[in-house]
XYZ file of C-alpha atoms in Angstrom:
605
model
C 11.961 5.398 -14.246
C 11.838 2.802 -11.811
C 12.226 -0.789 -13.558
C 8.979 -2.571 -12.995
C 9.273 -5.995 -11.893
C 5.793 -8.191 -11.739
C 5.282 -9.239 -8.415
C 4.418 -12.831 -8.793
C 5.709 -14.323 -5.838
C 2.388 -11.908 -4.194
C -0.351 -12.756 -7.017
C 0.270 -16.896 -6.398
C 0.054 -16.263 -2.903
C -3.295 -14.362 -3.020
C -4.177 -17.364 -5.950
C -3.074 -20.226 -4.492
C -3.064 -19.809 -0.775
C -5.245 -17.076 0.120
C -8.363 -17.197 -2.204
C -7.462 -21.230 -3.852
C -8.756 -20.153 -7.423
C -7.500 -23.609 -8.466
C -11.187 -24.824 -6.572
C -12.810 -21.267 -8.048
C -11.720 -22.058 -11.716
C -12.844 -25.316 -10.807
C -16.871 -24.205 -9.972
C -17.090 -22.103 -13.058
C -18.809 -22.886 -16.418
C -15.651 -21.440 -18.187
C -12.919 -22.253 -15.974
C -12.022 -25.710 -17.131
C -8.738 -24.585 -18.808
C -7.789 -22.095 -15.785
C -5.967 -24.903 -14.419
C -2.639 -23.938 -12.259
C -0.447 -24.797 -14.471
C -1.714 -22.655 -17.579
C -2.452 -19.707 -14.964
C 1.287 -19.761 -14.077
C 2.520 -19.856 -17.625
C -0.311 -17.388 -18.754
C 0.822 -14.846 -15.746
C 4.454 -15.847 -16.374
C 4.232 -14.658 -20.120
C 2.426 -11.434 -19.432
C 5.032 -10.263 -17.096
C 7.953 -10.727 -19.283
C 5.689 -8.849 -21.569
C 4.777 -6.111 -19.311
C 9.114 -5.966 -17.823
C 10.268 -6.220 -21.633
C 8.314 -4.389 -23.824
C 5.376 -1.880 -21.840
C 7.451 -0.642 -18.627
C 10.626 0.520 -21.277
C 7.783 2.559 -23.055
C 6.367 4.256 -19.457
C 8.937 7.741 -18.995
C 9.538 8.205 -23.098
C 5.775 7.940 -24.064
C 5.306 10.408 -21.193
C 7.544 12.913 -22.636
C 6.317 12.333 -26.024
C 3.019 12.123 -25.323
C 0.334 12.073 -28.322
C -0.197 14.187 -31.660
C -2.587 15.299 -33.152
C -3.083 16.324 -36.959
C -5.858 16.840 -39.203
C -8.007 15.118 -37.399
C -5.289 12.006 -36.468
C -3.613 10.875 -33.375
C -0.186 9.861 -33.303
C 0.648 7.354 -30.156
C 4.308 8.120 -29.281
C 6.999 5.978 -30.293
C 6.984 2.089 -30.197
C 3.197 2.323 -28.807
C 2.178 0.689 -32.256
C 4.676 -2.236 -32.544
C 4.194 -2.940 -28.432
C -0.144 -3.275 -29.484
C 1.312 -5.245 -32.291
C 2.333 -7.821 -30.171
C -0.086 -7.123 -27.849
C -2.374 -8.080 -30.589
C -0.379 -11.186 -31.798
C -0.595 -12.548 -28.065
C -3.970 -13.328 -28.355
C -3.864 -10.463 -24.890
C -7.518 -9.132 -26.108
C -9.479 -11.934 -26.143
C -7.663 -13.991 -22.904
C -11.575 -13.588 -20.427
C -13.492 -13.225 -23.406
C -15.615 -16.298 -25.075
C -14.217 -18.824 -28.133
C -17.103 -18.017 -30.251
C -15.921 -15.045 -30.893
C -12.205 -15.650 -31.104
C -11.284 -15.472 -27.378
C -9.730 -18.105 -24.854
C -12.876 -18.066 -22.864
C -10.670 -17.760 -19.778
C -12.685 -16.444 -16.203
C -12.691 -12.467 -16.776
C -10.465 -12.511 -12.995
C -7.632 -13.751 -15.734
C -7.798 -10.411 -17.521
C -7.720 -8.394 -14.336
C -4.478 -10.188 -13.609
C -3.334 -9.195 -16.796
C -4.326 -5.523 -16.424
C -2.883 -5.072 -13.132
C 0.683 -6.135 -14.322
C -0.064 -4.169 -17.984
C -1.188 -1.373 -15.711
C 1.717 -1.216 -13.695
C 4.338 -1.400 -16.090
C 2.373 1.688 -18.683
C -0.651 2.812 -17.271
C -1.035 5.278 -20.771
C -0.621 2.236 -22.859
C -2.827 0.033 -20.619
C -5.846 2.569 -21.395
C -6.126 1.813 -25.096
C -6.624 -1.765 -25.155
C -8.237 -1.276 -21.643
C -11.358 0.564 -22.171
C -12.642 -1.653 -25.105
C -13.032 -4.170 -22.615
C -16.286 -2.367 -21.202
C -17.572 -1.882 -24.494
C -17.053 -5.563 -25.342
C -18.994 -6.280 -22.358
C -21.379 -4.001 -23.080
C -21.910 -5.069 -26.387
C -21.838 -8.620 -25.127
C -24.650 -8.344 -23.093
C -27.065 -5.975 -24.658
C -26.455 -5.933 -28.792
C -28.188 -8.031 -31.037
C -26.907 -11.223 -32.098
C -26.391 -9.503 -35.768
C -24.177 -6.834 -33.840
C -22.266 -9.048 -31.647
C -21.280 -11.250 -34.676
C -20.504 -7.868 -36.793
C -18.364 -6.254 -33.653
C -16.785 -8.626 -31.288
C -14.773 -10.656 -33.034
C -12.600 -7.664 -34.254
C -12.888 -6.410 -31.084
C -11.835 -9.433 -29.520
C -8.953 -10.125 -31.450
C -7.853 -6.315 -30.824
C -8.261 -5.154 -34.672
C -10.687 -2.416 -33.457
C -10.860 -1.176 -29.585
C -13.603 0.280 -28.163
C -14.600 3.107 -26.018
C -17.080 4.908 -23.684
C -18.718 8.104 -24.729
C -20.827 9.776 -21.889
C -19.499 13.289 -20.723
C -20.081 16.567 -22.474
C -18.870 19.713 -22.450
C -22.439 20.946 -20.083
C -22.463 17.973 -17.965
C -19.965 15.080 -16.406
C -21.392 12.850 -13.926
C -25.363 14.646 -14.470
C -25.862 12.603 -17.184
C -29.836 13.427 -17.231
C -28.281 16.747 -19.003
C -26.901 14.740 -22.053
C -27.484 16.493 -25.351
C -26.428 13.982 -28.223
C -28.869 13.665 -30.798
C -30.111 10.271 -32.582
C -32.341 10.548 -35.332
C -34.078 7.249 -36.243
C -33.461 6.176 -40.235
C -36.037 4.063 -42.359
C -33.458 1.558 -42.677
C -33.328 1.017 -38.407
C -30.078 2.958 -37.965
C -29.526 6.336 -36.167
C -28.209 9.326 -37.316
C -25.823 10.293 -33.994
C -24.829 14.257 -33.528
C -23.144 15.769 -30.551
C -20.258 16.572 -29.006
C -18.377 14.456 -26.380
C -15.563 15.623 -24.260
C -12.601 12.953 -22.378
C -13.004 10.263 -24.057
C -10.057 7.999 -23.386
C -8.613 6.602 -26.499
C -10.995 8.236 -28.470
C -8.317 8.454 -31.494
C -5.283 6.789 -31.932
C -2.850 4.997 -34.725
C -2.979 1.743 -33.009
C -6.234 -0.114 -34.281
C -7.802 -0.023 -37.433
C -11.078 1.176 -36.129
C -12.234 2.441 -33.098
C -16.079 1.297 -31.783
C -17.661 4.399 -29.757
C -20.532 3.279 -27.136
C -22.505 6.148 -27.247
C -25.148 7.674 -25.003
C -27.953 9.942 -26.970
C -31.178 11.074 -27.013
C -34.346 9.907 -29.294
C -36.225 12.976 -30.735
C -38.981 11.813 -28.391
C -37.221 10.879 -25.317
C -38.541 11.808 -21.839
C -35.817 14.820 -20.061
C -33.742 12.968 -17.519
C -31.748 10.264 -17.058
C -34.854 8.162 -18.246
C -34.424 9.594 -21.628
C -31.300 8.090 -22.800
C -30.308 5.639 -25.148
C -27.280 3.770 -26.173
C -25.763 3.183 -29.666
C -22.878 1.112 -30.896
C -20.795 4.172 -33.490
C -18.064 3.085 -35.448
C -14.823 5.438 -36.341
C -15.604 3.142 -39.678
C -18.406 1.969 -40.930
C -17.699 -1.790 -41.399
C -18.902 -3.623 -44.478
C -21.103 -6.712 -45.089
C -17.893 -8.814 -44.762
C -17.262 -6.973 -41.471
C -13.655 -5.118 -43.351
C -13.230 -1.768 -42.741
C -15.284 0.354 -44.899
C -16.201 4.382 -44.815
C -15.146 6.982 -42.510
C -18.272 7.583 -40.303
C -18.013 11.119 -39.113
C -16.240 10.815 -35.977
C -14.135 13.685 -35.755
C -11.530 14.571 -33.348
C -10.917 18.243 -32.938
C -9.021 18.050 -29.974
C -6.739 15.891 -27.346
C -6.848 17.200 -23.636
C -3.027 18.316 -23.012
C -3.055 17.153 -18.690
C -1.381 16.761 -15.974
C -0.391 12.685 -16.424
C -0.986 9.939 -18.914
C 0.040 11.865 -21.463
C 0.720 8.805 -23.826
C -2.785 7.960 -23.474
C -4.972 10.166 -26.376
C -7.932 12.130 -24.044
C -10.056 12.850 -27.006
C -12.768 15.669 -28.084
C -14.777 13.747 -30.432
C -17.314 15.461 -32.564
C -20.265 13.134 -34.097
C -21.345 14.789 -37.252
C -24.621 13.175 -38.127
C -22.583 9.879 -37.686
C -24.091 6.641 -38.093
C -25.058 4.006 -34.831
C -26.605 1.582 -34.089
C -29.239 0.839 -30.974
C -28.223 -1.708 -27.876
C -30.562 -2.417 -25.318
C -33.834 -0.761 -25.080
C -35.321 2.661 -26.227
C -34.564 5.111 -23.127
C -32.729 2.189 -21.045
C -29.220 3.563 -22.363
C -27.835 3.939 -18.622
C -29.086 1.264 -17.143
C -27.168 -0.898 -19.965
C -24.027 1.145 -19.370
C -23.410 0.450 -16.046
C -22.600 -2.831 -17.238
C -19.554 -0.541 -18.923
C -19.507 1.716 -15.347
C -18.488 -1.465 -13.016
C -16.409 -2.934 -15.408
C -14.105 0.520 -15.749
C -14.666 1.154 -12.562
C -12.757 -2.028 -11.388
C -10.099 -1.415 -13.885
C -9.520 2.127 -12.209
C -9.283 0.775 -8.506
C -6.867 -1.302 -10.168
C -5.123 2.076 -11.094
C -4.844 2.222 -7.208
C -3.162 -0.778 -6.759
C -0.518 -0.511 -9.815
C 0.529 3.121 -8.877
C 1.224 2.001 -5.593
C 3.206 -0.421 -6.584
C 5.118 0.966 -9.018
C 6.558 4.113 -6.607
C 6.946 1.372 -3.782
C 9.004 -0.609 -5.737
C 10.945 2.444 -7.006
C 11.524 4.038 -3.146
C 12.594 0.562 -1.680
C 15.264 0.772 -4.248
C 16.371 4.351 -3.863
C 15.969 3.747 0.289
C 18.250 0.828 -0.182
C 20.998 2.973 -1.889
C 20.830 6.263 -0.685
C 22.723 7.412 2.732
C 22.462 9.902 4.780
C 23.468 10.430 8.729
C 22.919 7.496 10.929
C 19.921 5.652 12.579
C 18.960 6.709 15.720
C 19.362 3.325 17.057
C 23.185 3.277 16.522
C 25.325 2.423 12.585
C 23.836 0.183 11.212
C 26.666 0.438 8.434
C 29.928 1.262 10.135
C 31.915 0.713 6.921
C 29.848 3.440 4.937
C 29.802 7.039 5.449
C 26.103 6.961 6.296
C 23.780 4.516 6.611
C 21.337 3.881 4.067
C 17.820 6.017 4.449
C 15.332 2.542 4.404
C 17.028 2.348 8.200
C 15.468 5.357 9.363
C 11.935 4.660 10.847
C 10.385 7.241 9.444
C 11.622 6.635 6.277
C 10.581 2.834 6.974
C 7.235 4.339 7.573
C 6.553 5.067 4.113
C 7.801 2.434 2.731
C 5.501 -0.153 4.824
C 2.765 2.274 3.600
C 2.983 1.793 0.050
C 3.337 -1.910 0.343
C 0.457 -2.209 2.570
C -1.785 -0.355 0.300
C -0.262 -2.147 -2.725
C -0.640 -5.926 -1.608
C -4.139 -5.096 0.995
C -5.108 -3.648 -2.498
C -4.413 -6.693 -4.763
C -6.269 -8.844 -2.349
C -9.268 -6.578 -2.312
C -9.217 -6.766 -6.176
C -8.493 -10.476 -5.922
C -11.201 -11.050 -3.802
C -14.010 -9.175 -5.649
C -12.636 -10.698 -9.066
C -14.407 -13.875 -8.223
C -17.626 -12.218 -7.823
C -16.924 -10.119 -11.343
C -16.185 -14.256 -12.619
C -19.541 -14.913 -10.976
C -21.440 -12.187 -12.699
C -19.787 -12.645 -16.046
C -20.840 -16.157 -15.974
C -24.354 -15.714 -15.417
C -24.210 -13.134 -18.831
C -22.568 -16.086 -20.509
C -24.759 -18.659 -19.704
C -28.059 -16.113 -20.448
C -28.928 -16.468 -16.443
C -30.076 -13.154 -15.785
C -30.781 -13.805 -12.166
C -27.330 -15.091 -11.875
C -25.503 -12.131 -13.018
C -27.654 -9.696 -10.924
C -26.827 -12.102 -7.923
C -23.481 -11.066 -8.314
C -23.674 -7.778 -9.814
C -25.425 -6.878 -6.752
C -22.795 -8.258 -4.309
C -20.104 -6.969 -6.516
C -21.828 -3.420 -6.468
C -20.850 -2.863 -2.419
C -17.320 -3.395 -3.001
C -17.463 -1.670 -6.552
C -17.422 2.140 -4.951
C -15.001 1.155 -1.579
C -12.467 -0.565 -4.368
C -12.654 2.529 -7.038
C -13.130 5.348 -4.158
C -10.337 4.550 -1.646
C -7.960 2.224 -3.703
C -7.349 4.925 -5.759
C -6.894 7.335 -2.896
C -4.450 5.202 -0.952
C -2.366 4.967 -4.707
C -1.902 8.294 -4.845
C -1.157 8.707 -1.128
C 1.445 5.870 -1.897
C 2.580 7.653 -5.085
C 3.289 10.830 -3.386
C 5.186 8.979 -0.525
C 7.310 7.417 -3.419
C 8.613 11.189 -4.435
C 8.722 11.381 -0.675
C 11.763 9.076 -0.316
C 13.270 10.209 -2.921
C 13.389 13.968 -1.453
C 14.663 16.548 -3.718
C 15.481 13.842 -6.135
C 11.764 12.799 -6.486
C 10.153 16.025 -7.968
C 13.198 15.573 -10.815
C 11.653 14.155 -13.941
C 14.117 11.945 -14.979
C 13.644 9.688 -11.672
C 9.977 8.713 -12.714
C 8.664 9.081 -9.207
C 6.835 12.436 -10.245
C 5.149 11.106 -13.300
C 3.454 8.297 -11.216
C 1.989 10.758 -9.094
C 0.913 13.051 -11.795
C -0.544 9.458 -13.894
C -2.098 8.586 -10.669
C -3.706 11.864 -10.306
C -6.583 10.981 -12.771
C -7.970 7.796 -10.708
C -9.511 9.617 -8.107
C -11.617 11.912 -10.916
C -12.664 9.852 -14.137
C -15.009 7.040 -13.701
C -16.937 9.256 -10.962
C -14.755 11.265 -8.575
C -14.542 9.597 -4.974
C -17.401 12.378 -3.879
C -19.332 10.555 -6.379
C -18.215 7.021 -5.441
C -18.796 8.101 -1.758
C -22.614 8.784 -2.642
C -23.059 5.693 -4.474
C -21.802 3.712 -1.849
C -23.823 5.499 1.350
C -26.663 6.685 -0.741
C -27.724 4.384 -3.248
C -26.032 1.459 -2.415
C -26.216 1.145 1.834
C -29.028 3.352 2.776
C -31.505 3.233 -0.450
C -31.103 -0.118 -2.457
C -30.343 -2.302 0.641
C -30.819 -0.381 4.141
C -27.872 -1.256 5.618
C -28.079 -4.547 4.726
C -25.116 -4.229 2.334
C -22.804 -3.342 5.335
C -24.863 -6.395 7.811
C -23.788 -8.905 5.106
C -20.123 -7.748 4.909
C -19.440 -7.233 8.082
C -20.807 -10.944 9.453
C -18.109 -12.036 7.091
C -15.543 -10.475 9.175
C -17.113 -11.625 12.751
C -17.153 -14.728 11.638
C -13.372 -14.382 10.894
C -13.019 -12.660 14.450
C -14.689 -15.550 16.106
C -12.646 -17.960 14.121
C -8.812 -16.601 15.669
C -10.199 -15.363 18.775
C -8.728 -18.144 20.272
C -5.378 -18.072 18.485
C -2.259 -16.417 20.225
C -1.182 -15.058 17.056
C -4.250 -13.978 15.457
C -6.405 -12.569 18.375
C -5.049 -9.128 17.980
C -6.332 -8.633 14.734
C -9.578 -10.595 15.658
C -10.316 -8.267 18.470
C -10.104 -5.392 16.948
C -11.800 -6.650 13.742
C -14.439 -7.760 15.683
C -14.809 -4.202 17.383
C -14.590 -2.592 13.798
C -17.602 -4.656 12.504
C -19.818 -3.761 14.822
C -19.042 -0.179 15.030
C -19.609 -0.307 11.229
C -22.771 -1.435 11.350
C -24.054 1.163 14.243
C -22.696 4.045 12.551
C -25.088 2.980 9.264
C -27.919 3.182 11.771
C -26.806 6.207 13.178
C -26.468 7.893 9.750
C -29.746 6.377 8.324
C -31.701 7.273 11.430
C -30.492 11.122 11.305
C -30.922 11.067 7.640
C -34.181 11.211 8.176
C -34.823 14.775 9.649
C -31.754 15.952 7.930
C -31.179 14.745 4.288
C -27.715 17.181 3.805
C -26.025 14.146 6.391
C -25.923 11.916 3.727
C -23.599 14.062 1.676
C -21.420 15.606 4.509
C -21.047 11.910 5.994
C -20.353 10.024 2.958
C -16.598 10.362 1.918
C -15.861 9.840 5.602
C -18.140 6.638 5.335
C -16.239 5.289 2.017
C -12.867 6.187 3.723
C -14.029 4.404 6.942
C -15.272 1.931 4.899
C -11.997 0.857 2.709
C -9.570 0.815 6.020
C -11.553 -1.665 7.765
C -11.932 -3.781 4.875
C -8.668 -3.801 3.696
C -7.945 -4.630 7.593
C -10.039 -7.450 7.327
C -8.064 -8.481 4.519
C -4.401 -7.937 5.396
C -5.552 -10.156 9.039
C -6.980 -13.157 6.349
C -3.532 -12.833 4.837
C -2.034 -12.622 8.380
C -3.736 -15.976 8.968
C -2.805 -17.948 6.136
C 0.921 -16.736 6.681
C 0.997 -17.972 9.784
C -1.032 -21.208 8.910
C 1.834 -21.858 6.138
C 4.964 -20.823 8.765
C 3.696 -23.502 10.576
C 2.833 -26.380 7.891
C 5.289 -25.197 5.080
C 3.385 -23.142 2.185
C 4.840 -22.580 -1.801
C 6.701 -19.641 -0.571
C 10.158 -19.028 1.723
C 9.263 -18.709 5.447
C 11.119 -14.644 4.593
C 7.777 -14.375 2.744
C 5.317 -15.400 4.977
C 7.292 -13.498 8.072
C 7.240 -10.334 5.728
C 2.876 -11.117 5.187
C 2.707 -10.545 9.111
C 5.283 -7.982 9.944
C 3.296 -5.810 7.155
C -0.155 -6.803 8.715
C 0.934 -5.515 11.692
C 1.765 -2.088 10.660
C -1.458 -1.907 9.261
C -3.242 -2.422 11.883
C -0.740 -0.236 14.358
C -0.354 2.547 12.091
C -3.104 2.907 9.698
C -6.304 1.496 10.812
C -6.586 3.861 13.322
C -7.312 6.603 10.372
C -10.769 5.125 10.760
C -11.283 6.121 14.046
C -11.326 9.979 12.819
C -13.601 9.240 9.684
C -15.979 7.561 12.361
C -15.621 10.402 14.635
C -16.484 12.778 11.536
C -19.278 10.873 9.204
C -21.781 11.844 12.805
C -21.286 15.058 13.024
C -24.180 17.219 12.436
C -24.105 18.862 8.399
C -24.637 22.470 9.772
C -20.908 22.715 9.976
C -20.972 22.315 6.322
C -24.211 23.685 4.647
C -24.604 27.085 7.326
C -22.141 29.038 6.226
C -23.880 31.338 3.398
C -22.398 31.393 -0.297
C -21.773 35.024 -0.168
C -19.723 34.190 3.042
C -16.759 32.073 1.832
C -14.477 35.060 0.443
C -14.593 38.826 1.288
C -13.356 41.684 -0.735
């Protein structure tokens, strides 16, 4: 397996230089004590924790894998003592508030966290990872009596939470949702139903396990309008908020798959199981999108960490590995061959991965301040705060979890690429990234769904193009900035060019839409695809800029790093920008192409 290093020198850039969080920190409510110096030690100590402990556990949890027994699921071996110290870290709580046992850091603190966590054991990120929707869930919707009852132990990582939507009859329909809840005189709910994937549904590593629930009232309009949501507990906790009786969560099943096998994929049955109401009657969904964005983040982060994990494992193999000779002329006369990373093809790959890693981690960076933004204004009780942000946040939420997460797996697969023969061998590691990464482009919405949130709902419907007008000034106003400069013009030109192209292809699509709904669909994955190069173009230029800005001046780095920054930009712009050009050329072509052809049609016997 390759041996994960944190790539620290790249997060303080993006920190420090690109995005200054030190004046971010400074503006928030909560970010008093996110000065630098406790970020550094605070990202310092989670990578030795992530190198030491997590990324040793990554290739023998994955052929391990989980257990289960009557009912019980066994995490492989040293999963427990790692969440142990996990626990004992005080990990949980880092983003989450003091009253209820956190270190009230800005929630952009835990996203640094996960991405390193992430990296190192994506399977072992998952369990402490998904309670971190339901804590914000909870957080924003319970009841004071619930939130002092549940987060604390939730905070401190005693219990972990989860998300239970999909059933066996419906995954990303959710107006088809079947779970019963039957009100009781005493104001709790008696939940039945069945729910399938539910990511660390079961497991040895907490000693109780909070399901957020989605069910229907016995009254409850059909739809999506008929749902409600429901804190259920694994355990039923007492008075004195211990552990008390088993609540009728059963698992009958974990998924066996294709990757993150050390992660428990649970069938959980809820056998007139006891919950409690959050939020309003019938308002379920609309209070777990609060759980939706937050995961949703965390998986484009799954994007970023895959690709660089297999980077950092195929610049290592490149480095060692020879075979025949560049094309150029030896570069190694005193070998027998010259190492593969001098090949340009083989160079090729290995500037893709990196350019989809760090273009990644700035995109993430970047809308991490508006996630601080939005968790703020659910702190402070400002409601028109938080949807300020949440709405902001929600155009970046789909291009982030929809093409992040393709471009990881792209990168994961040009990992076993390096590696050749060697790479589809188990014991390398290369192949199991590719089969962990596998999963981010399905769970959380597949990116046909996030495609259709993005175009659909969130450009055409909820903002008409003004979503994509608000973005895209951003970057003119960066074009118009380095038009003038030498060494930034290239990227300003063509950014420039990008922008407005962007914003006439949303007319184009809007205005067709119009006499020909089917567009929307057939145009949208090309649109999210479009969408993610040029912003992570827009991106990799603002790092171009402050590289050069800190060759010049002197910056916290070596000059090799800043050099690298622009070499990398670059080939991004050279070799992989111009992708967009065919989504453009695609998202206008007319849907007949792809609704004409008659069911019957598609296979002959």
């Amino acid at each position: 397996m390759p041996a994960y290093k944190a790539p620290l020198r790249d997060m303080r850039f993006l920190i420090n230089e690109v995005f200054d969080y030190p004046a971010h920190y400074a503006s928030l409510s909560n970010g008093k004590d996110a000065d630098p110096e406790t970020v550094a030690a605070i990202l310092e100590e989670g990578a030795k924790f992530c190198e030491e402990v997590l990324a040793p556990l990554n290739l023998p949890g994955d052929e391990e894998g989980c257990r289960l027994q009557d009912g019980k699921v066994t995490t492989p071996k040293g999963f427990k003592e790692a969440y142990e110290q996990y626990v004992a870290g005080g990990w949980q709580g880092l983003s989450h508030p003091t009253e209820y046992g956190g270190q009230g850091m800005p929630m952009s603190m835990g996203l640094f966290k996960t991405e390193m966590m992430g990296t190192a054991n994506w399977s072992f990120n998952m369990y402490p990872g998904l309670s971190l929707g339901a804590m914000n869930t909870i957080m924003q919707h319970a009841s004071d009596e619930l939130k002092a009852l549940y987060m604390p132990p939730l905070t401190e990582g005693r219990w972990t939470g989860t998300m239970c939507l999909t059933e066996p009859q419906c995954g990303t329909d959710l107006g088809q949702v079947k779970t019963k809840a039957e009100p009781q005189a005493d104001g709790s709910y008696k939940i039945s139903g069945t729910k399938i994937f539910i990511s660390a549904g079961e497991h040895d590593l907490a000693e109780n396990i909070i399901h957020v629930v989605l069910a229907r009232l016995p009254d409850a309009p059909a739809g999506t309008r008929g749902i409600s949501l429901f804190i259920v507990p694994k355990f039923r906790p007492t008075a004195d908020g211990a552990v008390g009786e088993f609540n009728q969560v059963v698992c009958s099943a974990i998924e066996h798959k294709m990757g993150i096998k050390a992660s428990a994929t649970a069938v959980l049955n809820f056998e007139e199981s006891t919950g409690w109401m959050i939020a309003e009657p019938n308002k379920g969904l609309e209070a777990m999108f609060t759980f939706m964005n937050t995961a949703r983040i965390g998986t484009a982060i799954q994007g970023v960490c895959h690709a660089e994990l297999s980077f950092q494992g195929a610049l290592a193999y490149a480095k060692e590995r020879r075979s025949m000779r560049a094309l150029s002329g030896k570069k190694e006369p005193d070998k027998v061959a010259d190492a593969i990373i001098h090949h340009a093809d083989v160079r090729r790959m290995l500037l893709t991965q990196k350019a989809f890693a760090e273009g990644g981690r700035a995109m993430i960076y970047f809308a991490a301040q508006y996630a601080d933004h939005m968790t703020n204004g659910i702190i402070e009780g400002d409601q028109k705060k938080y949807k300020h942000w949440d709405d902001k946040l929600g155009f970046f939420t789909p291009i982030m979890k929809g093409f992040l997460t393709e471009m990881g797996l792209e990168a994961a697969n040009q990992g076993i690429q390096v590696f050749g023969g060697h790479g589809y061998i188990k014991e390398h590691g290369m192949e199991q990234i590719a089969r962990d990464a596998r999963i981010s482009t399905l769970y959380e919405g597949t990116t046909g769904i996030q495609a259709l949130d993005l175009l659909g709902r969130k450009v055409l419907i909820m903002t008409r193009g003004g979503a994509v007008r608000e973005f895209t000034s951003m970057i003119a106003k960066f074009a118009v900035e380095h038009m003038r400069d030498a060494k930034m013009r290239r990227y300003a030109t063509a950014l420039a060019k990008y922008a407005a192209e962007w914003n006439l292809l949303t007319m184009r699509i809007m205005l067709t839409a119009r006499k020909d709904r089917d567009v929307v669909s057939a145009a949208s994955h090309h649109f999210l695809m479009y969408s993610g190069y040029v912003t992570m173009a827009y991106f990799w230029a603002l790092q171009a800029a402050v590289a050069s800005k800190k060759l010049a001046e002197g910056g916290d780095e070596k000059p090799e790093f800043y050099k690298a920054k622009i070499a990398t930009a670059r080939f991004y712009f050279d070799h992989l920008l111009p992708r967009a050009k065919g989504h453009a050329s695609s998202m206008i072509k007319p849907s007949k192409s792809l609704t004409k052809l008659p069911v019957e049609h598609f296979v002959f016997e």
